[in-house]
Coordinates of C-alpha atoms in Angstrom, one line a residue:
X1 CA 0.7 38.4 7.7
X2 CA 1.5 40.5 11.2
X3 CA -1.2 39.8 14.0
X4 CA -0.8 40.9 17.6
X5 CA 0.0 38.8 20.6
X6 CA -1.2 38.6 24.0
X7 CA 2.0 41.1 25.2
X8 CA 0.8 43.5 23.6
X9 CA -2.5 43.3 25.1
X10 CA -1.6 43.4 28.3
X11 CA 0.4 45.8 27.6
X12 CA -2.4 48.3 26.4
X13 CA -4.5 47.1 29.3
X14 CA -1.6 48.1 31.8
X15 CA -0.3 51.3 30.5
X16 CA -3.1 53.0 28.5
X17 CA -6.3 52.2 30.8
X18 CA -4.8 54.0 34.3
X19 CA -4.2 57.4 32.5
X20 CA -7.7 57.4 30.9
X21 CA -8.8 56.8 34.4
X22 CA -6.7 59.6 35.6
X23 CA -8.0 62.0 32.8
X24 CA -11.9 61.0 33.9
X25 CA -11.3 61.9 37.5
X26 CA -9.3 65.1 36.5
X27 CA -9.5 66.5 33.1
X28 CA -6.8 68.9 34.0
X29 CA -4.0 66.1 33.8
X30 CA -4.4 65.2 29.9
X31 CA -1.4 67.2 29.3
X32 CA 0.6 65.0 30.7
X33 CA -1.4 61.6 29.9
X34 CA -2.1 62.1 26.3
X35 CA 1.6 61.9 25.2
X36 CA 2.3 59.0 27.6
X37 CA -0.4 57.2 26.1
X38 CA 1.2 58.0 22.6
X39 CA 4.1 56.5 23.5
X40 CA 2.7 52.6 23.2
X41 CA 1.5 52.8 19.9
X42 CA 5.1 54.6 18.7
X43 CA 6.6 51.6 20.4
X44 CA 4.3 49.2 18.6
X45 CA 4.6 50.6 15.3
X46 CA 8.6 50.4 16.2
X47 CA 8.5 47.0 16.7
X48 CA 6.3 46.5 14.2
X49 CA 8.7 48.1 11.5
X50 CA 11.7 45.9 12.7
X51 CA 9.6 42.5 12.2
X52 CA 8.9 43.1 8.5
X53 CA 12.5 41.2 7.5
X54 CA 12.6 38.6 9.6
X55 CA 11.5 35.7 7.4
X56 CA 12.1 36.9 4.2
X57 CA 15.1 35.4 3.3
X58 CA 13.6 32.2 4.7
X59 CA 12.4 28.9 2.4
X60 CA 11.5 25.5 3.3
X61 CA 12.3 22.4 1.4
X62 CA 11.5 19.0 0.7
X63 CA 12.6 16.1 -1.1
X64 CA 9.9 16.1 -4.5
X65 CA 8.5 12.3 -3.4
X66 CA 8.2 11.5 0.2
X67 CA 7.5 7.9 0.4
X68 CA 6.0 6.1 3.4
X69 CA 4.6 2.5 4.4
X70 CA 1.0 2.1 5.8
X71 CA 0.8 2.0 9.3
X72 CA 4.8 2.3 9.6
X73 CA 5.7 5.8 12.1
X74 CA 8.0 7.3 10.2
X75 CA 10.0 10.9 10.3
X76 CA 8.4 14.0 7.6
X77 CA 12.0 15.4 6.4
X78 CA 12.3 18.6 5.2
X79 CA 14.8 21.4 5.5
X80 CA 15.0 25.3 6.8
X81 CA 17.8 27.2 4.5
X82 CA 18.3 30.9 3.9
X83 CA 19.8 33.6 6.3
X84 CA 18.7 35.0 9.5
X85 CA 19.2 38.9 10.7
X86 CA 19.1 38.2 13.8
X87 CA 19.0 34.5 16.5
X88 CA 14.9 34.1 16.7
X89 CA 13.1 31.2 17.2
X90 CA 10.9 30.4 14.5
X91 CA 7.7 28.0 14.4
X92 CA 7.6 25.9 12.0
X93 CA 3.7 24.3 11.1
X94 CA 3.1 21.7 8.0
X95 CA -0.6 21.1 7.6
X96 CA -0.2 17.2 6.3
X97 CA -2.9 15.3 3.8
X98 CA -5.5 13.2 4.9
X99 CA -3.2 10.5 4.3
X100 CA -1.4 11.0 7.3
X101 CA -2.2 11.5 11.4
X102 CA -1.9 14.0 12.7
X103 CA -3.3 16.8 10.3
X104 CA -0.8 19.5 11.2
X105 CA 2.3 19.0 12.9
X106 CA 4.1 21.7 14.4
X107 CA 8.0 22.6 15.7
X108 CA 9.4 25.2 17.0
X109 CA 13.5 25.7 16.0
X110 CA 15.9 28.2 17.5
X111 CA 18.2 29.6 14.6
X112 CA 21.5 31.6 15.3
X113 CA 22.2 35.0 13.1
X114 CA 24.2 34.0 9.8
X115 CA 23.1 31.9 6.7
X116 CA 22.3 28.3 7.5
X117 CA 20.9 25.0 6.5
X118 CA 18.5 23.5 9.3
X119 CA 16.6 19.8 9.3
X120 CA 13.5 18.8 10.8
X121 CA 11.7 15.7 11.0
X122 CA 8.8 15.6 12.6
X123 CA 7.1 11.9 13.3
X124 CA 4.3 11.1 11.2
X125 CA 1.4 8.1 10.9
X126 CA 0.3 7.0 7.4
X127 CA -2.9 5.8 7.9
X128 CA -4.3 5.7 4.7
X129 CA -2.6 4.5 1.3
X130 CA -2.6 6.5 -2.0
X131 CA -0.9 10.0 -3.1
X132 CA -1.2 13.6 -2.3
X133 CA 0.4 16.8 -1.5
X134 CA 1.4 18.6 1.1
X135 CA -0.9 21.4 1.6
X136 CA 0.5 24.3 2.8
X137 CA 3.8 25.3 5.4
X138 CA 3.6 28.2 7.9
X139 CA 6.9 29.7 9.2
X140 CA 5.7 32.1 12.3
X141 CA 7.8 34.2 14.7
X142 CA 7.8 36.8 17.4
X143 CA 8.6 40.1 17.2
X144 CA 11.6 41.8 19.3
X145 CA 9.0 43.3 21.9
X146 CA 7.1 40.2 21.6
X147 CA 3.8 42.4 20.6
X148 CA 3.4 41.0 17.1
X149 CA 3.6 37.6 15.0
X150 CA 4.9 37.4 11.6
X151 CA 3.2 34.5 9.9
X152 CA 4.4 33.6 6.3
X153 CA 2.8 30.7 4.8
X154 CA 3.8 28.8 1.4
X155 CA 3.6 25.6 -0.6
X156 CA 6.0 22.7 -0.2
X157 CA 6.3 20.9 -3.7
X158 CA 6.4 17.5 -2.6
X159 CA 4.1 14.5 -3.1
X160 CA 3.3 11.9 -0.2
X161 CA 3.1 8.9 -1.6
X162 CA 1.6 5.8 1.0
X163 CA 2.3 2.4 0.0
X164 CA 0.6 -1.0 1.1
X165 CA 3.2 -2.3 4.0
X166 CA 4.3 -6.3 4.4
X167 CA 2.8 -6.1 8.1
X168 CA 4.6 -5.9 11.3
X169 CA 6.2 -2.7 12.4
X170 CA 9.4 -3.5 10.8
X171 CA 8.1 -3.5 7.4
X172 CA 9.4 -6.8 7.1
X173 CA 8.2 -9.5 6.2
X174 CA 10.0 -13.9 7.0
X175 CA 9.0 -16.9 5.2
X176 CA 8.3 -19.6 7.6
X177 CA 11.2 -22.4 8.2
X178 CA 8.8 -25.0 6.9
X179 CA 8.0 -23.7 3.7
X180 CA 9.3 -25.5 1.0
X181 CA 12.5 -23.5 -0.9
X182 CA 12.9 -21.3 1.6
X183 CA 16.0 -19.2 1.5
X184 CA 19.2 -21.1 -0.3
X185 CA 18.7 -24.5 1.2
X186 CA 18.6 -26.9 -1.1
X187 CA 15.6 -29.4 -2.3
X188 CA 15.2 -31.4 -5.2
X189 CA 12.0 -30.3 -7.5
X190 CA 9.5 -33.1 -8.5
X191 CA 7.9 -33.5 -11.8
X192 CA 9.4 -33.2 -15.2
X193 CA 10.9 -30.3 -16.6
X194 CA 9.7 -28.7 -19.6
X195 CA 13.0 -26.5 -20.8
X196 CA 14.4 -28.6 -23.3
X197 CA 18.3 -30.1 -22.4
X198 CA 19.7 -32.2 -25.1
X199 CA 19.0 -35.1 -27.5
X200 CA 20.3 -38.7 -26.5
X201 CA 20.0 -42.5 -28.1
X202 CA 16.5 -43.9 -26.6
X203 CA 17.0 -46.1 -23.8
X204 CA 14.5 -48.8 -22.8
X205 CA 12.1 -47.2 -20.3
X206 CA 12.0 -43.8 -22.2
X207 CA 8.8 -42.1 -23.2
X208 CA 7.1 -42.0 -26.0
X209 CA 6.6 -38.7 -26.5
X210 CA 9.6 -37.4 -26.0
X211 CA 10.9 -39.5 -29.0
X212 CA 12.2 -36.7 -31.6
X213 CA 11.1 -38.0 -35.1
X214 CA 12.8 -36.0 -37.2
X215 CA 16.1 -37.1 -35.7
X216 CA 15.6 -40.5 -35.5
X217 CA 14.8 -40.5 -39.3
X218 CA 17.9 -38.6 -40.0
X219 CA 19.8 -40.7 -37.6
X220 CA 18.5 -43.7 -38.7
X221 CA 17.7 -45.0 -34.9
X222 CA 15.4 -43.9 -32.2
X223 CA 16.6 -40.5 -30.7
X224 CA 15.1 -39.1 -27.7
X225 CA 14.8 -35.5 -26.1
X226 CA 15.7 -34.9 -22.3
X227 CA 14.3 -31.5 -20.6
X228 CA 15.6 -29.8 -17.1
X229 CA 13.7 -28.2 -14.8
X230 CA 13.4 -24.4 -15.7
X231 CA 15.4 -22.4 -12.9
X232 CA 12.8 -19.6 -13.0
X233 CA 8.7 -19.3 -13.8
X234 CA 6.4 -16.8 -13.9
X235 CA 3.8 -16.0 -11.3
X236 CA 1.4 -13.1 -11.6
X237 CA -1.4 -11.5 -9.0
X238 CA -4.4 -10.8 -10.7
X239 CA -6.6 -8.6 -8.3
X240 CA -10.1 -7.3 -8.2
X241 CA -10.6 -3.9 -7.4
X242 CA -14.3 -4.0 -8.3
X243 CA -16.8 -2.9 -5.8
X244 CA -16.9 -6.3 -4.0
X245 CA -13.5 -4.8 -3.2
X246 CA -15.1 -2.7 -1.1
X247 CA -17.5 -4.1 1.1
X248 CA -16.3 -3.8 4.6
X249 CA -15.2 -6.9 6.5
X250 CA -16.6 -7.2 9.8
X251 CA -13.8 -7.2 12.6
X252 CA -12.1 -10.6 14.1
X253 CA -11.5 -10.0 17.1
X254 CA -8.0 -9.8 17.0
X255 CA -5.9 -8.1 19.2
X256 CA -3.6 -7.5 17.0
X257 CA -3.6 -3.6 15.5
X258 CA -5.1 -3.4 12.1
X259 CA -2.9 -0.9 9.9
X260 CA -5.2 -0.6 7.2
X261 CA -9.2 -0.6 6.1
X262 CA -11.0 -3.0 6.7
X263 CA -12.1 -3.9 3.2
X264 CA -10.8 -6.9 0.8
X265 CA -8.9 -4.8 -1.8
X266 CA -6.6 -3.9 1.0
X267 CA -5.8 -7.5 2.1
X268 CA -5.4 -8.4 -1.5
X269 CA -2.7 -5.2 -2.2
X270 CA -1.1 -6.4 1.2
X271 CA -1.2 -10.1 0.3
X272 CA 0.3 -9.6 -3.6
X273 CA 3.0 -7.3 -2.5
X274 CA 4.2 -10.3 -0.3
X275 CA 3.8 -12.5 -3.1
X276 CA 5.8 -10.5 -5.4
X277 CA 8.5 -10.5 -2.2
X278 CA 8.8 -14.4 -2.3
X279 CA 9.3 -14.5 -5.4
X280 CA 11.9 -12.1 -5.4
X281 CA 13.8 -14.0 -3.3
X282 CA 13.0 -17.1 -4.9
X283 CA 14.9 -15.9 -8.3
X284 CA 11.2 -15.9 -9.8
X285 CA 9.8 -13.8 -12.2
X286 CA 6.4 -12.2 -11.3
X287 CA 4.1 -9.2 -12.4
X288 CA 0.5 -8.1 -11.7
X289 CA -3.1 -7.2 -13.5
X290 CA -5.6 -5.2 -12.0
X291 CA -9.3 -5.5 -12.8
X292 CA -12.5 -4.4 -12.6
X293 CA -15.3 -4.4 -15.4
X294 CA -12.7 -4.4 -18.2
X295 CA -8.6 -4.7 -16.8
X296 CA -7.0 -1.9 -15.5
X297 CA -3.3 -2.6 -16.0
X298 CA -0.9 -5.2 -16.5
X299 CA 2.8 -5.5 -15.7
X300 CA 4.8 -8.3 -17.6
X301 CA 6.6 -10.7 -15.3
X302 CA 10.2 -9.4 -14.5
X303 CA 12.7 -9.2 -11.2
X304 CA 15.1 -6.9 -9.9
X305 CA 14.9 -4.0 -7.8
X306 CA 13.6 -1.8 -10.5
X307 CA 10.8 -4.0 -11.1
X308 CA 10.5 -4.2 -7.8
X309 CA 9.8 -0.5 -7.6
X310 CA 7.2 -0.7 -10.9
X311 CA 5.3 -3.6 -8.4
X312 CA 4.6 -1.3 -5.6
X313 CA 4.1 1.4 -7.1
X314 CA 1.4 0.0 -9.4
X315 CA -0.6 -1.2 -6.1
X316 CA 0.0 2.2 -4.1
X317 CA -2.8 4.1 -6.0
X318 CA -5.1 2.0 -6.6
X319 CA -8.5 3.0 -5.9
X320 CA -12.1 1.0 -6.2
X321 CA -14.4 1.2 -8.9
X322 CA -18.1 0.9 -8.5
X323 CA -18.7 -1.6 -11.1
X324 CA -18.6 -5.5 -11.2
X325 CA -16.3 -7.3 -13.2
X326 CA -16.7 -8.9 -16.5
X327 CA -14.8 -12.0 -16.6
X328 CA -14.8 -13.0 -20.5
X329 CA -13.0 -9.7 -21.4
X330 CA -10.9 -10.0 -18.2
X331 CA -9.9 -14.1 -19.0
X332 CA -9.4 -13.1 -23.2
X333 CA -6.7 -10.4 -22.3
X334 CA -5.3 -13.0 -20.0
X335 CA -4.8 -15.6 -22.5
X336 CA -3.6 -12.8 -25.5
X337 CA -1.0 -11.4 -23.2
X338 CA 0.5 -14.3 -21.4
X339 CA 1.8 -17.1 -24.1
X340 CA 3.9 -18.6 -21.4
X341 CA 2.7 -21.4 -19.0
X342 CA 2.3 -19.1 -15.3
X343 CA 1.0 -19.4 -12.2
X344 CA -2.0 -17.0 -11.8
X345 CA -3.2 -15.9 -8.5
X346 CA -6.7 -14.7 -8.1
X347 CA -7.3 -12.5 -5.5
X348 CA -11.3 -11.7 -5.9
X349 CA -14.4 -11.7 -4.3
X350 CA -17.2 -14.5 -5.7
X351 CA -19.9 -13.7 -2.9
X352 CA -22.1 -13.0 -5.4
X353 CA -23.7 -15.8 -7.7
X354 CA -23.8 -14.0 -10.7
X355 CA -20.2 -13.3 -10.7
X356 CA -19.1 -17.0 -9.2
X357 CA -21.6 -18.1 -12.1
X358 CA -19.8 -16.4 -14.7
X359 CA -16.4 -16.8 -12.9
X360 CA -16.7 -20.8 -13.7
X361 CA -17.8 -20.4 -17.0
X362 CA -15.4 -18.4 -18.2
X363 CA -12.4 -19.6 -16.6
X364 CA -11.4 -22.5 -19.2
X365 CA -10.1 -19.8 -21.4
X366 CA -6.6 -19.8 -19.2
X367 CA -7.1 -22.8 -17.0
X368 CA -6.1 -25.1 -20.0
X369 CA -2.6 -23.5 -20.5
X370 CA -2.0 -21.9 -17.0
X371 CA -2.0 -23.0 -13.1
X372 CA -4.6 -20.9 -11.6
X373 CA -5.4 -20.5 -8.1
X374 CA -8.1 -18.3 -6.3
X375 CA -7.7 -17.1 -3.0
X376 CA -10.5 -15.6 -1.8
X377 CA -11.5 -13.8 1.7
X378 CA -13.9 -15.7 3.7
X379 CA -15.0 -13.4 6.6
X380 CA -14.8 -13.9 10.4
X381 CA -18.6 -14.2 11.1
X382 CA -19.5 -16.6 8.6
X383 CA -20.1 -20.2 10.6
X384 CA -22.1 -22.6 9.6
X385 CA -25.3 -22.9 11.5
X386 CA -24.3 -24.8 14.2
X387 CA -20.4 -23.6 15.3
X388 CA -20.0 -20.8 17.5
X389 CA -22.7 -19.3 20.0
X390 CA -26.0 -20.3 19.9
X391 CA -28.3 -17.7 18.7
X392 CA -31.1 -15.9 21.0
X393 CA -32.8 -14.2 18.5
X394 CA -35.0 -14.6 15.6
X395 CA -32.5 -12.5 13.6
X396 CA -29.5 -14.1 14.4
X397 CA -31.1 -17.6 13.3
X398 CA -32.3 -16.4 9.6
X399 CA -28.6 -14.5 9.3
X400 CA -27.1 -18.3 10.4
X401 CA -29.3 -19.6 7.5
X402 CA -27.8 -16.9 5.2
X403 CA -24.8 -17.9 6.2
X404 CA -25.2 -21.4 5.3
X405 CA -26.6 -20.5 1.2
X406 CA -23.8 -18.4 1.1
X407 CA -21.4 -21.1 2.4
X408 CA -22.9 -23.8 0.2
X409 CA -22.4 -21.4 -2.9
X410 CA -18.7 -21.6 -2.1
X411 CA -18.2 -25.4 -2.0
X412 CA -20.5 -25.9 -5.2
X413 CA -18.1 -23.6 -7.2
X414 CA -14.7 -24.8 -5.7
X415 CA -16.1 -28.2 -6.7
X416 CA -16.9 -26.5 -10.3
X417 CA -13.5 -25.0 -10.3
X418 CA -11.9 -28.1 -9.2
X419 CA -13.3 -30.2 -12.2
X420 CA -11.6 -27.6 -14.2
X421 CA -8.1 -27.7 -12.8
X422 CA -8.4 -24.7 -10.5
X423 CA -7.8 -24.8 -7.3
X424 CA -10.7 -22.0 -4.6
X425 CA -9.9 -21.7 -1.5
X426 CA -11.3 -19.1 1.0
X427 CA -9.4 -17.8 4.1
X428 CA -9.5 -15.5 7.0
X429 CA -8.2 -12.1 6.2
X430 CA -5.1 -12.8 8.6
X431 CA -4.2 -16.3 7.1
X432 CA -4.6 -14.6 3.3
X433 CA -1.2 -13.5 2.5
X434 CA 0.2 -16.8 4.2
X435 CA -1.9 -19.4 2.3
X436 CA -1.1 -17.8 -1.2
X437 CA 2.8 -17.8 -0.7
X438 CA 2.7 -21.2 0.5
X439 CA 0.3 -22.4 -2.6
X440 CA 3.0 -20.7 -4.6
X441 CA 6.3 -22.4 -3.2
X442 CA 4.0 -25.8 -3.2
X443 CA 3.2 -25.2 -7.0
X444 CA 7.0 -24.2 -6.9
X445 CA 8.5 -27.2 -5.1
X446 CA 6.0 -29.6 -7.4
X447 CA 7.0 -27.9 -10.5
X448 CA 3.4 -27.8 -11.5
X449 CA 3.7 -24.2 -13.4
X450 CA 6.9 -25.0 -15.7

């Protein structure tokens, strides 16, 4: 598309408006004006003409899957290749998905005559996670005169794809010092292993149990089995991405800067992909189910870089779903899919009675063969009705006694769960992520999920 610029504006305002001045005050000069007025829109059309190949041997690239980490500046690569007639600078303008600040983006290249291969990399916000495409590139350049633009717009095939970050501008994320089994220092595990080792002659003091029959029939006196700890076990993140997910949290007060919304199901993609981290470098295997009235999807329990991969990018494009959860179907394909003793990480919201109800009901189905644990997000303005300031209004005192149901519904179901083996726990949205990898590397040290 050619449009005019401001040169030739001025242009027509300077050079055609004093000779149709000169032709009102006397007619008998419009022999010489008229063709001197024709000579403008000859040059235009000139210069027009000569734009026409400018940007035709022009096309803009990009890499099929950009892939970026919430709240993380990062560059937008793509590349300028083709041949240039002539040296022109060109402007360059990406209109950019929702996902990413600011909505266009533009940069402006000077290219020398000659075929050539240029890179730009203009700086970029994700601010939202998920997957889109990139709408739509202009390329736009002057003409030799100046008077007109040549704007050429296209589509770059390439999906932005925005994943949950680890926090911190890095992307990084450390284990604290005091955590137990951090890095390759080494600790001795407690409890007893459950991977069998060899059989041995009993000795006085053994248990039992662990007394193998069969072989001490055979054998003709009493044989005994020894296990070893297991060097690996499983952990999994079960999240909710129901519509509890969803309910915004109200703000702490921190001054730290918050990278993401402020809803649960983004603390609870933000504190499994740190789970699944630790684990990594603890030699463990882990996987993830999603959930919300029925599950979602499942990824078996696995390591390596290329599980790695799977993990993230089965938590990038998640969205929420407007129903509630149904925790008999969700704890029946629990136990059918996982035969294997685990440690089972609930990341969910149990605000509601109905749900918290039904939560510890249905929750012996797994808690008999598994270690479960439920971390759940306790928001910043819930207090019990005599911390924090004292209220002034009407208002604030019932919402302090709403406070105080919603907190005694908490502690009557961790005191449920508890009488079934589980452990409940509800944290600030800051502490989340921290609590559940240290509850894992306790469970770890203790050797409670072998």
């Amino acid at each position: 598309m050619m449009v005019p610029r401001s040169p030739l504006l001025w242009a027509a305002g300077l050079w055609l408006v004093p000779f149709n001045l000169a032709m009102a005050l006397d007619p008998a000069q419009a022999r010489w004006c008229l063709p001197a007025m024709l000579s403008l829109p000859l040059l235009a059309a000139w210069d027009a003409l000569r734009l026409r190949e400018r940007l035709r041997g022009l096309q803009v690239e990009a890499a099929p899957s950009l892939r970026f980490v919430l709240g993380k500046p990062s560059a937008l690569p793509f590349r300028l290749r083709g041949s240039v007639p002539t040296a022109m600078k060109i402007l360059v303008t990406v209109e950019l998905p929702s996902l990413l600040s600011p909505a266009l983006t533009a940069q402006q290249i000077s290219l020398p005559p000659g075929q050539g291969d240029w890179g730009l990399s203009p700086m970029v916000t994700p601010r939202l996670r998920g997957r889109a495409r990139i709408p739509g590139v202009t390329l736009a350049t002057a003409s030799y005169l100046g008077f007109w633009s040549l704007r050429r717009s296209g589509a770059l095939d390439s999906e932005i794809r925005v994943y949950p970050g680890l926090g911190g501008r890095s992307g990084r994320m450390a284990l604290p010092d005091t955590l137990p089994l951090y890095g390759h220092r080494f600790r001795r595990k407690m409890g007893k292993g459950r991977e069998f080792d060899k059989l041995r002659e009993y000795l006085h003091g053994d248990d039992y149990h662990d007394i193998h029959w069969k072989a001490t029939a055979k054998r003709g006196h009493p044989v005994t089995k020894t296990f070893h700890a297991e060097n690996t076990q499983q952990v999994y993140a079960i999240l909710d991405v129901s519509r509890l997910s969803s309910v915004p949290i109200a703000a702490s007060g921190t001054t730290k800067p918050i990278e993401h919304e402020q809803v649960p199901m983004e603390y609870f993609l933000r504190a499994a992909l740190r789970l699944g981290v630790a684990a990594e470098r603890q030699g463990d295997h882990y996987g993830l189910m999603l959930y919300a009235e029925q599950p979602l999807r499942f990824l078996r329990a696995s390591k390596g870089r290329s599980h790695y991969g799977a993990f993230r990018d089965a938590l990038f494009g998640i969205e929420n779903s407007p129903l509630g959860p149904d925790y008999a179907e969700v704890f029946t394909a629990i136990r059918l899919r996982l035969r294997k003793r685990a440690l089972l990480v609930f990341f969910c919201s149990l605000d509601e009675p109905a749900l918290a109800e039904s939560f510890a009901a249905h929750i012996g189905l797994i808690s008999s063969q598994h270690l479960v644990s439920v971390v759940g997000i306790r928001p910043p303005d819930l207090l019990p009705p005599f911390q924090g300031a004292q209220p002034r209004t009407d208002e604030e005192v019932y919402c302090r006694l709403a406070d105080q149901i919603r907190l005694r519904g908490l502690d009557k179901l961790a005191r449920e769960l508890r009488r079934q083996g589980v452990a409940f726990r509800c944290w600030e949205p800051e502490r989340l992520s921290a609590e559940a990898i240290s509850q894992y590397l306790e469970s770890k040290y203790r050797s409670a999920a072998a």
